[in-house]
Short mmCIF file of C-alpha atoms in Angstrom, two decimals:
data_model
loop_
_atom_site.label_atom_id
_atom_site.label_comp_id
_atom_site.label_asym_id
_atom_site.label_seq_id
_atom_site.Cartn_x
_atom_site.Cartn_y
_atom_site.Cartn_z
CA MET A 1 -118.53 66.47 54.28
CA LEU A 2 -116.22 63.98 56.04
CA LYS A 3 -112.81 64.51 54.59
CA GLN A 4 -110.47 61.75 55.37
CA GLN A 5 -108.38 59.60 52.63
CA ARG A 6 -110.29 56.70 53.10
CA LEU A 7 -113.39 55.98 54.32
CA THR A 8 -113.46 52.31 56.35
CA GLY A 9 -117.46 52.16 56.03
CA VAL A 10 -117.30 52.91 52.22
CA ASP A 11 -114.89 49.90 51.66
CA LEU A 12 -117.18 47.68 53.88
CA PHE A 13 -120.31 48.79 52.23
CA ARG A 14 -118.37 48.11 48.94
CA GLY A 15 -117.87 44.54 49.99
CA ILE A 16 -121.52 43.97 51.31
CA ALA A 17 -122.85 45.24 47.63
CA VAL A 18 -120.31 42.88 45.91
CA TYR A 19 -121.55 39.92 48.02
CA ALA A 20 -125.02 41.03 47.19
CA VAL A 21 -124.43 41.45 43.52
CA ILE A 22 -123.14 37.50 43.68
CA ILE A 23 -126.67 36.66 45.42
CA LEU A 24 -128.24 38.58 42.39
CA HIS A 25 -126.46 36.56 39.83
CA SER A 26 -126.39 33.11 42.03
CA ASP A 27 -129.45 31.63 40.74
CA GLU A 28 -129.68 31.92 37.15
CA GLY A 29 -130.99 28.91 35.29
CA ILE A 30 -132.21 27.46 38.62
CA PRO A 31 -135.73 26.54 37.97
CA VAL A 32 -137.01 26.39 41.81
CA LEU A 33 -135.62 28.76 44.31
CA PRO A 34 -136.49 28.00 47.74
CA ALA A 35 -138.73 29.81 50.67
CA GLY A 36 -136.97 33.09 51.77
CA TRP A 37 -134.95 33.52 48.82
CA ALA A 38 -136.83 36.26 46.81
CA GLN A 39 -136.54 38.54 50.30
CA ILE A 40 -132.69 38.02 49.77
CA LEU A 41 -132.90 38.96 46.64
CA GLU A 42 -134.94 41.79 47.01
CA PHE A 43 -132.94 43.54 49.79
CA SER A 44 -129.69 42.85 47.83
CA CYS A 45 -131.02 45.15 45.10
CA PHE A 46 -129.32 48.21 46.60
CA ALA A 47 -126.34 47.03 45.51
CA VAL A 48 -125.81 49.11 42.19
CA PRO A 49 -128.11 52.15 43.28
CA PHE A 50 -125.14 52.03 45.99
CA PHE A 51 -122.49 51.61 43.45
CA LEU A 52 -123.71 54.47 41.32
CA ALA A 53 -124.55 57.06 44.24
CA THR A 54 -120.76 56.19 45.51
CA SER A 55 -119.05 56.76 42.02
CA PHE A 56 -120.88 59.79 41.47
CA TYR A 57 -120.99 61.20 44.84
CA LEU A 58 -116.80 60.80 45.23
CA ALA A 59 -116.27 62.19 41.96
CA ILE A 60 -118.14 65.34 42.78
CA ALA A 61 -116.56 65.89 46.12
CA LYS A 62 -113.22 65.77 44.35
CA ILE A 63 -114.36 68.23 42.21
CA TYR A 64 -115.36 70.15 44.92
CA ALA A 65 -112.03 69.80 46.77
CA SER A 66 -109.29 70.22 43.89
CA GLY A 67 -111.20 72.58 41.37
CA ARG A 68 -110.92 70.07 38.58
CA PHE A 69 -112.00 66.70 36.92
CA GLN A 70 -110.01 64.16 35.01
CA LEU A 71 -111.90 62.87 32.95
CA ASN A 72 -109.49 60.56 30.60
CA LEU A 73 -108.09 58.77 33.35
CA ARG A 74 -111.53 57.88 34.97
CA LEU A 75 -112.47 57.07 31.68
CA GLN A 76 -109.47 54.92 30.73
CA ARG A 77 -110.27 53.22 34.42
CA LEU A 78 -113.11 52.27 33.50
CA LEU A 79 -113.25 51.19 29.30
CA ILE A 80 -109.70 49.22 29.67
CA PRO A 81 -111.04 46.86 31.85
CA TYR A 82 -114.44 46.70 30.15
CA ALA A 83 -112.67 45.98 26.85
CA PHE A 84 -110.35 43.50 28.47
CA TRP A 85 -113.49 41.74 30.14
CA SER A 86 -115.74 41.71 27.11
CA VAL A 87 -113.23 39.99 25.20
CA PHE A 88 -112.43 37.19 27.88
CA TYR A 89 -115.97 36.52 28.90
CA LEU A 90 -116.74 36.35 24.80
CA CYS A 91 -113.38 34.06 24.36
CA TYR A 92 -115.02 31.94 27.47
CA LYS A 93 -118.34 31.71 26.16
CA ALA A 94 -117.47 30.77 22.66
CA ALA A 95 -114.90 27.93 24.32
CA LYS A 96 -118.01 26.74 26.28
CA TYR A 97 -120.61 26.48 23.54
CA LEU A 98 -117.93 24.77 21.39
CA VAL A 99 -117.25 22.15 23.86
CA SER A 100 -120.97 21.83 24.70
CA ASN A 101 -121.49 21.46 21.49
CA GLN A 102 -123.89 24.32 21.08
CA PRO A 103 -122.81 26.04 18.12
CA GLU A 104 -126.29 27.60 17.60
CA ARG A 105 -125.70 29.99 20.83
CA LEU A 106 -122.52 31.37 19.56
CA TYR A 107 -124.30 31.95 16.46
CA VAL A 108 -127.35 34.14 18.27
CA LEU A 109 -124.41 35.96 20.74
CA SER A 110 -122.57 37.12 17.36
CA GLN A 111 -125.69 38.52 15.80
CA ASP A 112 -125.68 41.20 17.89
CA PRO A 113 -122.58 42.57 17.60
CA PHE A 114 -124.31 46.58 19.02
CA ALA A 115 -124.89 44.61 22.58
CA LEU A 116 -120.97 43.27 22.55
CA ILE A 117 -119.29 46.71 21.71
CA PHE A 118 -121.70 49.01 24.01
CA CYS A 119 -124.09 47.32 26.14
CA GLY A 120 -121.72 44.60 27.82
CA GLY A 121 -123.32 41.82 25.66
CA ALA A 122 -120.63 39.39 26.68
CA ALA A 123 -121.66 39.19 30.27
CA PHE A 124 -124.98 40.83 31.52
CA HIS A 125 -123.20 42.54 34.48
CA LEU A 126 -120.41 44.69 32.28
CA TYR A 127 -123.21 46.64 31.56
CA PHE A 128 -122.75 48.79 34.74
CA LEU A 129 -119.41 49.60 33.09
CA SER A 130 -121.37 51.44 30.02
CA LEU A 131 -123.94 52.93 32.45
CA LEU A 132 -121.08 54.56 34.57
CA ILE A 133 -119.03 55.53 31.72
CA THR A 134 -122.38 57.52 30.08
CA GLY A 135 -122.73 59.21 34.09
CA THR A 136 -118.81 59.89 34.28
CA ILE A 137 -118.95 61.68 31.02
CA LEU A 138 -121.89 63.81 32.42
CA ILE A 139 -119.58 64.66 35.48
CA LYS A 140 -117.38 66.70 32.86
CA PHE A 141 -120.30 68.92 32.21
CA VAL A 142 -121.46 69.36 35.72
CA GLU A 143 -117.44 70.73 36.72
CA ILE A 144 -118.70 73.70 34.70
CA TRP A 145 -121.34 74.31 37.41
CA ILE A 146 -119.32 73.29 40.12
CA LYS A 147 -116.84 76.51 39.20
CA ASN A 148 -120.08 79.19 38.63
CA LYS A 149 -121.15 78.27 42.05
CA ILE A 150 -124.48 76.70 41.11
CA GLU A 151 -127.36 77.98 43.27
CA LEU A 152 -128.88 75.14 45.85
CA LYS A 153 -132.45 76.20 44.66
CA VAL A 154 -131.55 75.06 40.99
CA LEU A 155 -130.03 72.21 41.55
CA THR A 156 -133.08 71.35 43.77
CA SER A 157 -135.31 71.79 40.76
CA LEU A 158 -132.99 69.84 38.52
CA PHE A 159 -132.65 66.88 41.32
CA VAL A 160 -136.57 66.82 41.49
CA LEU A 161 -136.96 66.90 37.59
CA SER A 162 -134.29 64.42 36.99
CA LEU A 163 -136.28 62.33 39.05
CA ILE A 164 -139.57 62.64 38.26
CA GLY A 165 -137.71 61.75 34.59
CA TYR A 166 -136.52 58.53 35.91
CA GLU A 167 -139.60 57.58 36.92
CA ILE A 168 -141.57 58.25 33.76
CA LEU A 169 -139.11 55.99 32.06
CA ILE A 170 -139.74 53.06 34.33
CA VAL A 171 -143.28 53.20 34.51
CA SER A 172 -143.07 53.68 31.01
CA ASP A 173 -141.34 50.75 30.44
CA ASN A 174 -138.63 52.73 27.92
CA ASN A 175 -136.05 52.20 30.45
CA PHE A 176 -132.78 50.04 29.17
CA SER A 177 -133.57 46.20 29.05
CA ASN A 178 -130.29 44.58 29.78
CA ILE A 179 -131.51 41.43 28.42
CA SER A 180 -132.45 42.84 24.79
CA GLY A 181 -129.73 45.71 25.15
CA VAL A 182 -132.43 48.28 23.65
CA ALA A 183 -134.03 51.32 25.09
CA PHE A 184 -137.14 53.32 24.36
CA GLN A 185 -138.50 50.01 23.09
CA SER A 186 -142.10 50.74 24.36
CA LEU A 187 -142.33 53.86 22.30
CA LEU A 188 -140.72 52.71 19.30
CA ASN A 189 -143.46 50.27 19.09
CA SER A 190 -145.70 53.03 18.60
CA ILE A 191 -143.83 55.51 15.89
CA LEU A 192 -141.05 53.28 14.84
CA PRO A 193 -141.15 49.71 15.47
CA SER A 194 -137.86 48.84 13.27
CA GLY A 195 -135.89 51.62 15.22
CA ASN A 196 -133.69 49.64 17.00
CA PHE A 197 -131.74 48.22 14.14
CA ASN A 198 -130.55 51.28 13.09
CA PRO A 199 -127.60 51.07 15.06
CA LEU A 200 -126.89 54.69 15.76
CA LEU A 201 -130.28 55.46 16.96
CA ARG A 202 -130.15 52.69 19.07
CA LEU A 203 -126.82 53.73 20.47
CA ILE A 204 -128.76 57.68 21.11
CA LEU A 205 -131.79 55.90 23.05
CA VAL A 206 -129.83 53.93 24.80
CA VAL A 207 -127.45 56.81 25.92
CA PHE A 208 -130.29 58.64 26.07
CA ALA A 209 -131.77 56.49 28.82
CA TRP A 210 -128.90 55.96 30.79
CA THR A 211 -128.49 59.48 31.26
CA ILE A 212 -131.82 59.83 32.34
CA ARG A 213 -130.95 57.06 34.94
CA CYS A 214 -127.64 58.76 35.76
CA LEU A 215 -128.88 62.36 35.78
CA PRO A 216 -130.83 62.04 39.71
CA TYR A 217 -127.60 60.50 41.25
CA ILE A 218 -125.46 62.95 39.84
CA PHE A 219 -127.87 66.03 40.62
CA LEU A 220 -128.35 64.50 44.29
CA ALA A 221 -124.45 64.45 44.62
CA LEU A 222 -124.06 67.99 44.21
CA LEU A 223 -126.28 68.53 46.74
CA LEU A 224 -124.59 67.12 49.12
CA ASN A 225 -121.69 68.15 48.36
CA HIS A 226 -123.17 72.04 48.11
CA PRO A 227 -120.96 74.03 50.37
CA ARG A 228 -124.19 75.73 52.00
CA LEU A 229 -125.94 72.65 52.60
CA SER A 230 -123.26 70.95 54.62
CA GLN A 231 -124.14 72.95 57.62
CA TYR A 232 -127.61 71.23 57.76
CA LEU A 233 -126.10 67.66 57.72
CA PRO A 234 -125.87 65.70 61.17
CA ARG A 235 -122.90 65.70 62.55
CA PHE A 236 -120.31 62.76 62.17
CA ASN A 237 -121.39 60.57 65.64
CA ARG A 238 -121.68 56.97 66.84
CA LYS A 239 -125.47 58.39 67.07
CA ASN A 240 -125.95 59.68 63.69
CA ALA A 241 -123.90 57.00 61.96
CA ILE A 242 -126.47 54.32 63.74
CA ALA A 243 -129.22 56.13 62.89
CA LEU A 244 -128.43 56.30 59.18
CA LEU A 245 -127.66 52.66 59.01
CA LEU A 246 -131.40 52.12 60.74
CA ILE A 247 -132.66 54.43 58.16
CA PHE A 248 -131.05 52.56 55.50
CA LEU A 249 -132.48 49.32 56.42
CA THR A 250 -135.75 50.41 56.87
CA LEU A 251 -135.98 51.79 53.35
CA ASN A 252 -134.47 48.62 51.79
CA ILE A 253 -136.59 46.54 53.33
CA PHE A 254 -140.32 48.73 53.18
CA GLY A 255 -139.34 51.02 50.82
CA ASN A 256 -141.28 49.67 48.30
CA TYR A 257 -144.33 49.56 49.84
CA PHE A 258 -144.22 53.65 49.86
CA LEU A 259 -141.97 54.70 47.24
CA PRO A 260 -142.20 54.90 43.25
CA GLN A 261 -139.57 52.35 42.04
CA GLY A 262 -137.15 55.20 40.79
CA ILE A 263 -137.33 57.31 43.44
CA GLU A 264 -136.89 54.38 45.51
CA GLU A 265 -133.77 53.22 43.63
CA VAL A 266 -131.70 56.88 44.22
CA ILE A 267 -133.33 56.76 48.04
CA ILE A 268 -131.55 53.65 48.91
CA GLY A 269 -128.30 54.11 46.77
CA TYR A 270 -128.08 57.33 48.70
CA ALA A 271 -128.92 56.26 52.13
CA ALA A 272 -126.51 53.23 52.02
CA LEU A 273 -123.94 55.40 51.14
CA LEU A 274 -124.68 58.09 53.61
CA SER A 275 -124.56 54.96 56.02
CA ALA A 276 -121.09 53.94 54.83
CA ILE A 277 -119.68 57.52 55.41
CA TYR A 278 -121.12 58.12 58.76
CA LEU A 279 -120.00 54.25 60.00
CA SER A 280 -116.56 55.30 59.24
CA VAL A 281 -116.55 57.46 61.90
CA ILE A 282 -116.94 54.91 64.87
CA LEU A 283 -115.48 51.56 62.36
CA PRO A 284 -111.56 51.23 63.38
CA GLU A 285 -109.22 50.97 60.24
CA SER A 286 -108.50 47.95 59.13
CA LEU A 287 -106.53 46.36 56.43
CA MET A 288 -108.83 43.70 55.41
CA ILE A 289 -111.65 45.97 55.22
CA LEU A 290 -109.49 48.10 52.79
CA ASN A 291 -108.04 45.23 50.65
CA LEU A 292 -112.14 44.37 50.54
CA GLY A 293 -112.75 47.54 49.28
CA VAL A 294 -109.76 47.69 46.96
CA CYS A 295 -110.87 44.67 45.32
CA SER A 296 -114.55 45.19 45.38
CA PHE A 297 -114.47 46.44 41.51
CA GLY A 298 -112.37 43.40 40.81
CA ILE A 299 -114.89 40.85 42.61
CA TYR A 300 -117.86 42.52 40.81
CA LEU A 301 -115.83 41.92 37.07
CA ILE A 302 -114.77 38.29 38.20
CA HIS A 303 -117.56 36.86 39.91
CA LEU A 304 -119.70 35.74 37.18
CA LEU A 305 -117.00 32.94 35.82
CA ILE A 306 -116.81 31.74 39.77
CA VAL A 307 -120.82 30.98 39.38
CA GLU A 308 -120.83 29.25 36.27
CA ILE A 309 -117.88 27.26 37.17
CA PHE A 310 -119.68 26.00 40.40
CA GLN A 311 -122.93 25.63 38.68
CA MET A 312 -121.16 23.09 36.00
CA VAL A 313 -119.41 21.68 38.69
CA SER A 314 -122.28 20.98 40.63
CA LYS A 315 -124.06 19.78 37.50
CA ARG A 316 -121.55 16.41 37.24
CA VAL A 317 -121.17 16.11 41.59
CA TYR A 318 -124.34 17.33 43.09
CA PRO A 319 -127.29 18.03 40.27
CA ILE A 320 -130.01 19.10 43.11
CA LEU A 321 -128.03 22.56 43.81
CA LEU A 322 -129.33 23.34 40.32
CA THR A 323 -133.09 22.09 40.36
CA GLN A 324 -134.22 22.50 44.01
CA PRO A 325 -131.46 23.61 45.80
CA SER A 326 -131.97 24.85 49.51
CA LEU A 327 -131.91 28.24 50.97
CA PHE A 328 -128.48 27.50 52.93
CA SER A 329 -127.23 25.81 49.62
CA LEU A 330 -127.55 28.68 47.94
CA LEU A 331 -125.79 30.94 50.27
CA ILE A 332 -123.01 28.70 50.36
CA VAL A 333 -122.27 29.11 47.15
CA VAL A 334 -122.34 32.72 47.03
CA THR A 335 -119.91 32.98 49.56
CA LEU A 336 -117.32 30.54 48.14
CA THR A 337 -117.88 32.67 44.97
CA PHE A 338 -117.19 35.88 46.92
CA LEU A 339 -114.28 34.47 49.08
CA ILE A 340 -112.78 32.76 45.74
CA SER A 341 -113.31 35.87 43.79
CA TRP A 342 -111.86 38.23 46.41
CA MET A 343 -108.60 35.73 46.83
CA LEU A 344 -107.92 36.13 42.51
CA THR A 345 -108.74 39.72 42.48
CA SER A 346 -106.22 40.54 45.51
CA ILE A 347 -103.81 38.05 43.98
CA SER A 348 -104.21 39.37 40.90
CA LEU A 349 -103.77 43.26 41.81
CA LYS A 350 -99.96 42.04 43.01
CA ARG A 351 -99.39 41.31 39.46
CA GLN A 352 -97.45 44.01 37.01
CA LEU A 353 -99.42 43.33 34.12
CA VAL A 354 -102.41 43.68 35.97
CA SER A 355 -101.39 46.66 38.17
CA ARG A 356 -100.31 48.62 34.96
CA TRP A 357 -102.82 48.10 32.93
CA LYS A 358 -106.05 48.67 35.69
CA LEU A 359 -107.25 45.57 34.32
CA ILE A 360 -109.11 45.40 37.49
#
């Protein structure tokens, strides 16, 4: 596909997607939500599929271009921030619970070390890094297929089968639960109710569920990067860029009415990615958009802390924001959270310690 050092459209979409993530997390603990918020939440659900599609697509594109995949570097890029932010959020919660005289919540948190270590239990958004780590390891195995020039028909079949497998995982209620940090609970309830009390079995099942979720994204990335398919892709021009953007918006708004959940998720993720890639042709280079793309990962990691700070301040200064907020006030909080997180990330990236250890 398009060969370019930095894709402006992808950087822009990264920023939009991380803003959508903040929307998804900004209403935690609010009992009464305003009219229209549910529709905004539904639209914002494209964010995680987009990030998955982008990560796997760009990784596989590099394999096709260079012939190798630097697994160790990619794992470091995920494992170091995962470990750092897990400890950070764990310490933050411990301090918060002790100050607010809620030691029982700290006790509950400490009762599931498995979730804290493997499933992002210190802060629920960190599970995404564990999911990416699983997919990143899977890509290393895919590298062999690329070197052996896997046939397009085989790839297509694998993609369809993986998509069906992911849909079955969702429909059967065996997908990974971010709340409880378990997978295949429905299956275990019928054959081994105490299965998730075994840490090794629990880890195997969680990784298996994440593998099933990642595979459709990986196989579709292989298809889109396959040399034989490139000749059938639309030309990079303004007309096709706008057409793809309209397709993404239509699918993201109406896709749930006619597509199964798993299929919708993967298709929307790649519709957003293709829109971003094609928009790179018509968007001018921008230092601000470039910075936004570079900072998007850090914004994702830090935003939950800013959301909680806003909620703590609002509880004392403007309590109605946490009981009966307006649509406008919620979007103001989301926007301020986004801008503050962006600013803190941008400043942090200039610090030698942060950039050297790749903490964000």
